[in-house]
Coordinates of C-alpha atoms and ligand atoms in Angstrom, one line a residue:
M1 CA 117.1 105.9 83.3
F2 CA 115.6 102.4 84.3
K3 CA 113.4 100.3 82.3
G4 CA 110.6 97.8 82.9
K5 CA 107.4 96.7 81.2
G6 CA 104.7 99.3 81.1
V7 CA 101.4 97.8 82.1
S8 CA 99.2 100.9 82.7
V9 CA 99.7 104.0 80.5
G10 CA 100.2 107.5 81.8
I11 CA 102.9 109.7 83.2
G12 CA 103.5 109.9 86.9
F13 CA 105.6 112.2 89.0
G14 CA 106.1 111.6 92.7
T15 CA 108.1 110.4 95.7
A16 CA 109.1 106.8 96.3
V17 CA 107.6 104.8 99.1
V18 CA 109.4 101.4 99.0
L19 CA 107.5 98.4 100.3
K20 CA 110.0 95.8 101.5
E21 CA 109.3 92.6 103.3
Q22 CA 111.3 92.9 106.4
E23 CA 113.4 89.9 107.2
R24 CA 113.5 89.9 111.0
K25 CA 115.7 87.6 113.0
I26 CA 114.9 87.6 116.7
E27 CA 117.9 87.1 118.9
K28 CA 117.4 85.6 122.3
T29 CA 119.5 87.4 125.0
T30 CA 119.2 88.3 128.7
V31 CA 119.2 91.7 130.1
D32 CA 120.7 93.1 133.3
E33 CA 118.0 95.7 133.9
P34 CA 114.6 94.2 133.1
E35 CA 112.7 97.3 134.3
K36 CA 114.3 99.3 131.5
E37 CA 113.4 96.5 129.1
I38 CA 109.8 96.6 130.2
I39 CA 109.8 100.4 129.5
R40 CA 111.2 99.8 126.0
F41 CA 108.5 97.3 125.3
K42 CA 105.7 99.5 126.7
D43 CA 106.9 102.5 124.6
A44 CA 106.8 100.3 121.5
L45 CA 103.3 99.1 122.3
K46 CA 102.2 102.7 123.0
Q47 CA 103.4 103.8 119.6
V48 CA 101.4 101.0 117.9
E49 CA 98.4 102.1 120.0
E50 CA 98.8 105.7 119.0
D51 CA 99.2 104.9 115.3
T52 CA 96.1 102.8 115.5
Q53 CA 94.1 105.5 117.3
Q54 CA 94.9 107.9 114.5
I55 CA 93.5 105.4 111.9
V56 CA 90.4 104.9 114.0
D57 CA 89.9 108.7 114.3
S58 CA 90.1 109.2 110.6
A59 CA 88.2 106.1 109.5
T60 CA 84.4 105.8 108.9
G61 CA 81.9 103.0 108.6
T62 CA 83.0 99.4 108.6
E63 CA 86.7 100.3 108.7
K64 CA 86.2 102.3 111.8
E65 CA 84.4 99.4 113.5
I66 CA 87.2 97.0 112.5
M67 CA 90.0 99.2 113.6
S68 CA 88.3 100.1 116.9
A69 CA 88.0 96.4 117.7
Y70 CA 91.7 96.1 116.8
L71 CA 92.5 99.0 119.1
M72 CA 90.7 97.2 122.0
I73 CA 92.9 94.2 121.6
I74 CA 96.0 96.4 121.9
Q75 CA 94.6 98.0 125.0
D76 CA 93.6 94.7 126.7
P77 CA 96.1 94.1 129.5
T78 CA 95.9 90.3 129.2
L79 CA 97.6 90.6 125.8
T80 CA 100.9 91.5 127.4
V81 CA 101.0 89.6 130.6
E82 CA 103.2 86.8 129.2
T83 CA 105.5 89.2 127.5
E84 CA 106.0 91.2 130.7
N85 CA 106.6 88.1 132.8
A86 CA 109.2 86.8 130.3
I87 CA 111.1 90.1 130.7
S88 CA 110.7 90.5 134.5
N89 CA 111.1 86.9 135.6
L90 CA 113.3 85.4 132.9
K91 CA 115.2 88.7 132.0
Y92 CA 114.7 88.1 128.3
N93 CA 115.3 90.9 125.9
A94 CA 112.0 92.7 124.7
E95 CA 112.2 91.3 121.2
Y96 CA 112.4 87.7 122.4
A97 CA 109.8 88.2 125.1
V98 CA 107.3 89.7 122.6
D99 CA 107.9 86.8 120.2
I100 CA 107.2 84.1 122.8
G101 CA 104.6 86.1 124.8
F102 CA 102.5 87.0 121.8
N103 CA 102.9 83.6 120.2
S104 CA 101.3 81.9 123.2
V105 CA 98.3 84.2 122.9
I106 CA 98.1 83.6 119.2
Q107 CA 98.1 79.8 119.7
L108 CA 95.4 80.1 122.3
F109 CA 93.1 81.9 119.9
E110 CA 94.0 79.6 117.0
S111 CA 93.2 76.5 119.1
M112 CA 89.6 77.7 119.7
D113 CA 88.6 76.5 116.2
D114 CA 86.3 79.4 115.6
E115 CA 86.3 81.6 112.6
Y116 CA 86.1 84.8 114.6
M117 CA 88.8 83.8 117.1
A118 CA 91.1 82.8 114.2
G119 CA 90.6 86.3 112.9
R120 CA 91.7 87.7 116.2
A121 CA 94.8 85.5 116.2
R122 CA 95.8 87.2 112.9
D123 CA 95.2 90.6 114.4
I124 CA 97.5 89.7 117.3
A125 CA 100.2 88.4 114.9
D126 CA 99.9 91.7 113.1
I127 CA 100.2 93.7 116.4
K128 CA 103.2 91.6 117.3
N129 CA 105.0 92.4 114.0
R130 CA 104.2 96.1 114.4
V131 CA 105.6 96.1 118.0
L132 CA 108.8 94.3 116.8
A133 CA 109.1 96.9 114.0
K134 CA 108.9 99.7 116.5
L135 CA 111.5 98.0 118.8
A136 CA 113.8 97.9 115.8
N137 CA 113.0 101.5 114.9
E138 CA 111.8 100.3 111.5
E139 CA 109.3 102.4 109.6
T140 CA 106.0 100.6 109.0
I141 CA 104.0 101.8 106.0
N142 CA 100.2 101.9 106.0
I143 CA 99.3 101.5 102.3
S144 CA 95.8 102.5 102.9
K145 CA 97.0 106.0 104.0
L146 CA 99.8 107.3 101.8
P147 CA 101.2 110.7 101.3
E148 CA 100.1 112.6 98.2
N149 CA 101.9 111.7 94.9
T150 CA 103.4 108.5 96.1
I151 CA 105.2 106.3 93.7
I152 CA 104.9 102.8 95.1
V153 CA 108.0 100.6 94.7
A154 CA 107.5 97.0 95.6
T155 CA 108.9 93.5 94.9
E156 CA 105.4 92.4 94.1
L157 CA 102.2 94.1 95.0
T158 CA 99.8 91.3 95.9
T159 CA 96.2 91.6 94.8
S160 CA 95.1 92.0 98.4
D161 CA 97.6 94.8 98.8
T162 CA 96.1 96.5 95.8
A163 CA 92.7 96.1 97.2
K164 CA 93.8 98.2 100.3
L165 CA 95.8 100.8 98.4
D166 CA 95.1 104.5 98.8
F167 CA 94.7 105.0 95.1
K168 CA 93.9 108.7 95.2
N169 CA 97.4 109.4 96.5
V170 CA 99.3 107.0 94.2
S171 CA 100.8 108.6 91.1
G172 CA 102.7 105.5 89.9
I173 CA 103.5 101.8 90.7
I174 CA 106.8 100.2 90.1
S175 CA 107.2 96.4 90.9
E176 CA 109.9 93.8 90.3
I177 CA 107.4 91.0 89.5
G178 CA 104.0 91.1 87.7
G179 CA 102.3 90.5 84.5
T180 CA 100.1 92.6 82.2
N181 CA 97.1 90.6 83.2
S182 CA 97.8 90.3 86.9
H183 CA 95.0 91.7 89.0
T184 CA 97.3 94.5 90.3
S185 CA 97.9 95.7 86.7
I186 CA 94.2 95.5 85.9
M187 CA 93.4 97.6 89.0
A188 CA 96.1 100.1 88.1
R189 CA 94.4 100.5 84.7
T190 CA 91.0 100.8 86.3
H191 CA 92.3 103.7 88.4
A192 CA 94.3 105.2 85.5
I193 CA 97.5 105.0 87.5
P194 CA 100.7 104.5 85.4
A195 CA 102.3 101.1 86.3
I196 CA 105.6 99.4 85.4
T197 CA 106.5 95.8 86.3
R198 CA 109.5 93.6 85.8
V199 CA 112.0 96.2 87.1
E200 CA 114.8 94.1 88.3
D201 CA 116.1 95.1 91.9
A202 CA 113.7 98.0 92.0
T203 CA 113.5 97.8 95.8
K204 CA 117.2 98.0 96.1
I205 CA 117.7 100.7 93.5
F206 CA 115.1 103.2 94.8
R207 CA 114.9 104.5 98.3
N208 CA 112.1 106.1 100.3
G209 CA 111.9 109.8 99.4
D210 CA 113.5 109.5 96.0
K211 CA 112.0 111.8 93.3
I212 CA 110.8 109.6 90.5
A213 CA 109.0 110.1 87.2
I214 CA 107.6 107.2 85.2
N215 CA 106.1 106.6 81.8
G216 CA 103.7 103.8 81.9
S217 CA 103.5 103.4 78.1
T218 CA 107.2 102.9 77.5
G219 CA 108.2 101.4 81.0
E220 CA 110.8 104.2 81.5
I221 CA 111.7 105.2 85.0
F222 CA 113.6 108.4 85.8
L223 CA 115.3 108.8 89.1
N224 CA 115.7 112.5 90.0
P225 CA 114.6 113.5 86.5
T226 CA 116.6 116.4 84.9
Q227 CA 114.7 119.5 83.9
E228 CA 114.8 118.3 80.3
E229 CA 113.4 114.9 81.1
T230 CA 110.7 116.5 83.3
E231 CA 109.7 118.9 80.5
Q232 CA 109.6 116.0 78.0
L233 CA 107.3 114.0 80.2
Q234 CA 105.1 117.0 81.0
K235 CA 104.7 117.4 77.2
L236 CA 103.7 113.8 76.9
Q237 CA 101.3 114.1 79.8
K238 CA 99.7 117.1 78.1
Q239 CA 99.3 115.1 74.9
L240 CA 97.7 112.2 76.7
K241 CA 95.3 114.7 78.4
E242 CA 94.4 116.1 75.0
E243 CA 93.8 112.6 73.6
T244 CA 91.4 111.9 76.5
E245 CA 89.6 115.2 76.0
E246 CA 89.2 114.4 72.3
L247 CA 87.4 111.3 73.3
E248 CA 84.8 113.3 75.3
K249 CA 82.6 113.6 72.3
Y250 CA 82.0 109.8 72.3
K251 CA 80.3 110.1 75.7
K252 CA 76.9 110.9 74.3
L253 CA 76.9 108.2 71.6
D254 CA 76.0 104.6 71.8
T255 CA 78.3 102.0 70.4
R256 CA 77.8 101.1 66.7
T257 CA 79.9 100.1 63.8
K258 CA 80.0 102.3 60.6
D259 CA 77.3 100.0 59.2
D260 CA 75.0 100.5 62.2
Y261 CA 75.7 97.2 64.0
K262 CA 75.1 97.8 67.7
V263 CA 77.2 96.3 70.5
E264 CA 77.1 96.8 74.3
L265 CA 80.1 98.5 75.8
V266 CA 80.3 98.0 79.6
A267 CA 82.8 98.3 82.3
N268 CA 84.7 96.0 84.7
I269 CA 84.8 97.1 88.4
G270 CA 86.3 95.9 91.6
T271 CA 84.5 98.0 94.2
P272 CA 81.5 100.3 94.4
A273 CA 83.9 103.3 94.3
D274 CA 84.8 102.4 90.7
I275 CA 81.3 103.4 89.6
E276 CA 82.4 107.0 89.5
S277 CA 84.8 106.2 86.7
V278 CA 82.1 104.0 85.0
I279 CA 79.6 106.9 84.9
K280 CA 82.3 109.4 83.9
N281 CA 83.3 107.3 80.9
S282 CA 79.6 106.7 80.0
A283 CA 79.7 102.9 80.1
E284 CA 76.5 101.3 79.2
G285 CA 76.5 99.1 82.2
V286 CA 78.8 96.9 84.3
G287 CA 79.8 93.7 82.6
L288 CA 81.9 92.4 85.5
F289 CA 81.8 93.4 89.2
R290 CA 84.7 91.4 90.6
S291 CA 83.0 90.9 94.0
E292 CA 86.1 89.2 95.6
F293 CA 87.6 92.7 96.1
L294 CA 84.9 93.3 98.8
Y295 CA 86.3 90.2 100.5
M296 CA 90.0 91.1 100.0
D297 CA 89.5 94.7 101.3
N298 CA 88.3 93.3 104.6
E299 CA 89.9 91.6 107.6
N300 CA 86.9 89.4 108.0
M301 CA 84.2 87.9 105.8
P302 CA 81.8 90.7 104.8
T303 CA 78.4 90.1 106.2
E304 CA 75.2 89.7 104.2
E305 CA 74.3 93.3 105.2
E306 CA 77.7 94.7 104.2
Q307 CA 77.5 93.0 100.8
F308 CA 73.9 94.0 100.3
E309 CA 74.9 97.6 100.8
A310 CA 77.7 97.4 98.4
Y311 CA 75.7 95.7 95.6
K312 CA 72.7 98.1 96.2
K313 CA 75.0 101.1 95.9
V314 CA 76.1 99.9 92.5
A315 CA 72.6 98.9 91.4
E316 CA 71.2 102.3 92.3
A317 CA 74.1 104.3 90.8
M318 CA 73.6 102.5 87.5
G319 CA 69.7 102.8 87.4
D320 CA 68.2 100.6 84.8
K321 CA 71.6 99.9 83.1
P322 CA 72.7 96.3 83.5
V323 CA 75.2 95.3 86.2
I324 CA 76.6 91.8 86.3
I325 CA 77.9 90.7 89.7
R326 CA 80.3 87.9 89.6
T327 CA 80.2 85.6 92.6
L328 CA 83.3 85.1 94.7
D329 CA 86.3 84.3 92.5
V330 CA 88.9 83.7 95.1
G331 CA 92.1 81.6 94.7
G332 CA 94.8 81.6 92.1
D333 CA 96.5 85.1 92.6
K334 CA 93.6 86.3 94.8
E335 CA 94.2 85.4 98.4
I336 CA 91.9 85.9 101.3
K337 CA 93.8 85.3 104.5
Y338 CA 90.9 84.7 106.8
L339 CA 89.7 81.8 104.7
H340 CA 92.8 79.9 105.7
L341 CA 93.0 78.1 102.5
E342 CA 95.6 75.4 102.3
K343 CA 98.7 76.2 100.1
E344 CA 98.4 74.2 96.9
A345 CA 101.0 73.1 94.4
N346 CA 98.9 74.5 91.5
P347 CA 96.6 77.2 92.9
F348 CA 95.2 78.2 89.4
L349 CA 94.1 74.6 88.9
G350 CA 92.9 74.2 92.5
Y351 CA 90.3 75.0 95.0
R352 CA 89.0 78.3 93.9
A353 CA 86.0 80.3 92.6
I354 CA 82.8 78.3 92.1
R355 CA 84.6 75.2 93.4
L356 CA 85.2 76.8 96.7
C357 CA 81.6 78.2 96.8
L358 CA 80.0 75.0 96.0
D359 CA 82.0 73.4 98.8
N360 CA 81.1 76.1 101.3
I361 CA 77.4 76.7 100.8
A362 CA 77.0 78.9 103.9
I363 CA 79.5 81.4 102.4
F364 CA 78.0 81.1 99.0
K365 CA 74.4 81.7 100.3
I366 CA 75.4 84.9 102.2
Q367 CA 76.6 86.3 98.9
L368 CA 73.6 85.1 96.8
R369 CA 71.1 86.4 99.4
A370 CA 72.9 89.8 99.4
I371 CA 72.8 90.0 95.5
L372 CA 69.2 88.9 95.4
R373 CA 68.2 91.5 97.9
A374 CA 70.1 94.2 96.0
S375 CA 68.4 93.1 92.8
A376 CA 65.2 95.0 94.0
F377 CA 67.1 98.3 93.5
G378 CA 68.4 98.1 90.0
N379 CA 69.1 95.8 87.0
L380 CA 71.4 93.1 88.5
S381 CA 72.5 89.8 87.0
I382 CA 74.5 87.0 88.6
M383 CA 77.5 85.4 87.0
F384 CA 79.3 82.3 88.2
P385 CA 83.1 82.1 87.6
M386 CA 85.3 79.1 86.6
I387 CA 82.5 76.9 85.4
S388 CA 84.0 73.8 83.9
S389 CA 81.0 71.5 83.7
I390 CA 77.2 71.7 83.5
E391 CA 76.9 70.0 86.9
E392 CA 78.6 73.0 88.5
L393 CA 76.1 75.4 86.8
R394 CA 73.1 73.3 87.9
E395 CA 74.4 73.1 91.5
A396 CA 75.0 76.9 91.6
K397 CA 71.5 77.5 90.3
K398 CA 70.0 75.1 92.7
I399 CA 71.5 77.0 95.6
L400 CA 70.3 80.3 94.2
E401 CA 66.8 78.8 94.0
E402 CA 67.1 77.8 97.7
C403 CA 68.1 81.4 98.6
K404 CA 65.1 82.7 96.6
K405 CA 62.8 80.4 98.6
E406 CA 64.4 81.6 101.9
L407 CA 63.8 85.2 100.9
D408 CA 60.2 84.4 99.9
G409 CA 59.7 82.9 103.3
E410 CA 61.0 86.1 104.9
N411 CA 58.9 88.3 102.7
I412 CA 62.0 90.0 101.3
N413 CA 61.7 91.6 97.9
Y414 CA 64.0 90.7 95.0
N415 CA 63.9 90.4 91.2
K416 CA 62.3 86.9 90.7
N417 CA 63.5 86.9 87.1
I418 CA 67.1 87.8 87.8
K419 CA 69.4 86.6 85.0
T420 CA 72.1 84.1 85.6
G421 CA 75.2 83.7 83.4
I422 CA 78.6 82.1 83.5
M423 CA 82.1 83.0 82.7
I424 CA 83.6 81.0 79.9
E425 CA 87.2 80.9 81.0
I426 CA 88.0 77.2 81.0
P427 CA 88.4 75.4 77.6
S428 CA 85.9 72.7 78.7
A429 CA 83.2 75.3 79.1
A430 CA 83.8 76.7 75.6
L431 CA 83.8 73.1 74.2
I432 CA 80.4 72.4 75.7
S433 CA 79.0 75.9 75.3
V434 CA 76.0 74.7 73.2
G435 CA 74.8 72.7 76.2
L436 CA 75.6 75.3 78.8
A437 CA 73.8 78.0 76.8
T438 CA 70.5 76.2 77.2
E439 CA 70.7 76.5 80.9
C440 CA 71.8 80.1 81.5
D441 CA 71.0 83.6 80.3
F442 CA 74.3 84.8 79.1
F443 CA 78.0 84.1 78.7
S444 CA 81.0 86.3 79.4
I445 CA 84.3 85.1 78.1
G446 CA 87.2 85.5 80.5
T447 CA 90.2 85.6 78.2
N448 CA 92.7 86.3 81.1
D449 CA 92.1 82.8 82.4
L450 CA 91.0 81.2 79.1
I451 CA 94.4 81.9 77.6
Q452 CA 96.3 80.5 80.6
Y453 CA 94.2 77.3 80.6
T454 CA 94.3 76.8 76.8
V455 CA 98.1 77.2 76.3
A456 CA 99.1 76.0 79.8
V457 CA 100.9 79.2 80.7
E458 CA 100.2 80.7 84.2
R459 CA 99.0 84.3 83.6
G460 CA 101.5 86.0 85.9
N461 CA 104.6 83.9 85.1
E462 CA 107.2 86.2 83.5
K463 CA 109.5 83.5 82.2
I464 CA 106.9 82.1 79.9
S465 CA 105.0 85.2 79.2
K466 CA 105.7 85.2 75.5
L467 CA 103.7 82.0 75.2
Y468 CA 100.7 83.7 76.8
T469 CA 98.9 85.2 73.9
K470 CA 95.4 86.0 72.8
Y471 CA 96.5 85.6 69.2
H472 CA 97.0 81.8 69.6
P473 CA 94.6 80.3 67.0
A474 CA 93.4 77.8 69.7
V475 CA 92.2 80.7 71.9
I476 CA 90.4 82.3 68.9
K477 CA 88.7 79.0 68.0
L478 CA 87.5 78.7 71.7
V479 CA 86.2 82.3 71.6
K480 CA 84.2 81.5 68.4
L481 CA 82.8 78.3 69.9
A482 CA 81.6 80.2 72.9
I483 CA 79.9 83.0 70.8
D484 CA 78.3 80.5 68.5
G485 CA 77.2 78.3 71.5
A486 CA 75.5 81.3 73.0
H487 CA 73.8 82.3 69.8
S488 CA 72.6 78.8 69.2
A489 CA 70.4 79.2 72.3
N490 CA 69.6 82.9 71.6
I491 CA 71.5 84.2 74.5
F492 CA 74.2 86.9 74.4
C493 CA 77.9 86.5 74.6
G494 CA 80.1 89.1 76.2
M495 CA 83.8 89.3 77.0
C496 CA 85.2 90.7 80.2
G497 CA 88.9 89.6 79.8
E498 CA 91.5 92.2 79.0
A499 CA 91.3 91.2 75.3
A500 CA 88.0 92.9 75.0
S501 CA 89.6 96.3 74.9
D502 CA 92.7 95.4 72.9
E503 CA 92.7 97.7 69.9
L504 CA 94.0 95.0 67.5
Y505 CA 91.6 92.4 68.8
V506 CA 88.4 94.4 68.8
P507 CA 87.8 94.1 64.9
L508 CA 88.2 90.3 65.2
L509 CA 85.7 90.2 68.1
V510 CA 83.2 92.3 66.1
G511 CA 83.7 89.9 63.2
L512 CA 83.2 86.8 65.4
G513 CA 79.8 88.3 66.5
L514 CA 80.6 89.2 70.1
D515 CA 77.6 91.1 71.6
E516 CA 79.1 92.8 74.7
F517 CA 82.5 94.2 75.4
S518 CA 83.4 94.7 79.1
M519 CA 86.6 96.5 80.1
N520 CA 88.3 98.9 82.5
P521 CA 86.3 102.1 82.5
N522 CA 89.2 104.1 81.1
S523 CA 89.2 102.1 77.9
I524 CA 85.5 102.6 77.1
L525 CA 85.6 105.8 75.0
K526 CA 88.6 104.8 72.9
T527 CA 86.9 101.4 72.2
R528 CA 83.7 103.1 71.3
K529 CA 85.6 105.3 68.8
R530 CA 87.4 102.3 67.4
I531 CA 84.2 100.3 66.9
G532 CA 82.6 103.3 65.1
E533 CA 85.4 103.1 62.6
L534 CA 84.8 99.5 61.7
D535 CA 82.6 97.9 59.1
R536 CA 81.0 94.7 60.3
K537 CA 81.2 92.9 57.0
E538 CA 84.8 93.6 56.7
C539 CA 85.4 92.4 60.2
E540 CA 83.6 89.2 59.4
K541 CA 85.8 88.7 56.4
L542 CA 88.8 89.4 58.6
A543 CA 87.5 86.8 61.2
N544 CA 87.1 84.1 58.5
E545 CA 90.6 84.7 57.3
I546 CA 92.0 84.5 60.8
L547 CA 90.0 81.3 61.7
I548 CA 92.0 79.3 59.2
M549 CA 95.4 80.5 60.4
T550 CA 97.6 78.2 62.4
S551 CA 100.2 80.6 64.0
A552 CA 99.8 83.3 66.6
E553 CA 102.5 85.4 64.8
E554 CA 100.5 85.2 61.6
V555 CA 97.3 86.3 63.4
E556 CA 99.0 89.2 65.1
K557 CA 100.6 90.3 61.8
R558 CA 97.2 90.2 60.0
L559 CA 95.5 92.2 62.8
K560 CA 98.2 94.8 62.6
E561 CA 97.8 95.1 58.9
F562 CA 94.1 95.5 59.3
A563 CA 94.6 98.2 61.9
D564 CA 97.1 100.1 59.7
K565 CA 95.0 100.2 56.6
Ligands
PEP601 C1 89.2 86.5 83.1 O1 89.7 85.5 83.6 O2 89.4 87.0 82.0 C2 88.4 87.5 84.0 C3 87.8 88.5 83.5 O3 88.5 87.2 85.4 P1 89.7 87.5 86.3 O4 90.7 88.3 85.5 O5 89.2 88.2 87.5 O6 90.2 86.1 86.6
MG602 MG1 89.1 84.7 85.5

């Protein structure tokens, strides 16, 4: 048995698919029979073409369009002229000829200084890698099309990998690197897929085709599980299923404490497809739509039309229930290749989220126009991420007003009173929350980032993960400031960080007066049950006790005692 840190509960049985970065060294040699080498190259290219054709055939909508364009590049004879010349004239081996031949085409596209052409350069680089993989007889894995019951084993699953993942066929995720609040772990929880991180040497221990069983609660991994182990896990799986079924009765209820204090219980989503789970779990709305997943799931910037369709879908599916769409929050651990962002020494403190949008107004406006247009089809609000000052809020609202004027001029319908709110995830915002609250309609506290910026601990850094804690009294004081700031201007304060669904934390948040709890859809029912067991007065007493504590350990101990009583 192997062990890591469980970050998404559940039991998974399946077959390993190991994702490994291939380290490829390209040797330069010369060949005696260039004709044979040309055939080798053409065979490899043909296989890449056939694989792509298969994807095109089974794709629909935007993906089909994108992959058809990609296929046309593969089929364009000018792509391979340089490679073929390097083999025929210079007698280079196919690998080296592909390297220099494709690189010259890539450089040509890159030098055009055009967003679209730069996108094509990346497509060609991708084709080059796939051709080289075929020449080396390496297996390439398409993570958006996996066999049934796949257990993904990876060094690190990046957030953009996760955005492309074929979730319906994944029954577990094992990675060497990753934190509880990394976006990959958050997505695994949203899709109810058991996940385990920090499994040292996982990609060396497990091989493609291995039979694996995992327990996402305990972090246990069983390679070729024995019959006894399998039965034990099946028993646990049954128990989990029964617990989930037991929660069904909370679907019809709204969310109230024992003493009838009502709070909003809403869901976090990454893509329109997540709405299915939101509805299934009877969330009262969407408190956070992480719109950046629309950008990450694409090879190019999604157009206004594509975004409009995505937001409209969510708006219509939720009817009159509120849906908060967060504007593009890229950067940090969320990378978008086609934006060509410079590597930074401290990406979490860098050019990201609202900072990037305010600096790239054209990109920002496309998104704001799409959200505004979709607001005619449901109950949408707009939320700006990573606000650190009132000037940023004012600037973002000014651009929103410009978009409204544009739409007025084009006679396009939208909700003229659309609400605008901000994420409170930077300590400076919590500290000036009284002022911010007078200029927006709601707050949502993002504890995932708020914790990292308060205690100066990067959210995914394992070495210092013990210091990353929501129980730190400084974090709790900032949460209180944000809630009180919102209430001083009579606006509501929600929380969409992972702490909002933490069983120990929920009573504290009720006591602090949080109005809205937003979480992964699979946590909705158990949180509704937990809130129903609480007495608001007792929670307020608990919060007052905790607010004078000075140590995280003491806070956690007290919250555990409260939960056990
Ligand atoms: C947060 O920071 O708490 C949050 C909800 O946003 P994200 O996790 O996407 O950074
Ligand atoms: Mg955040």
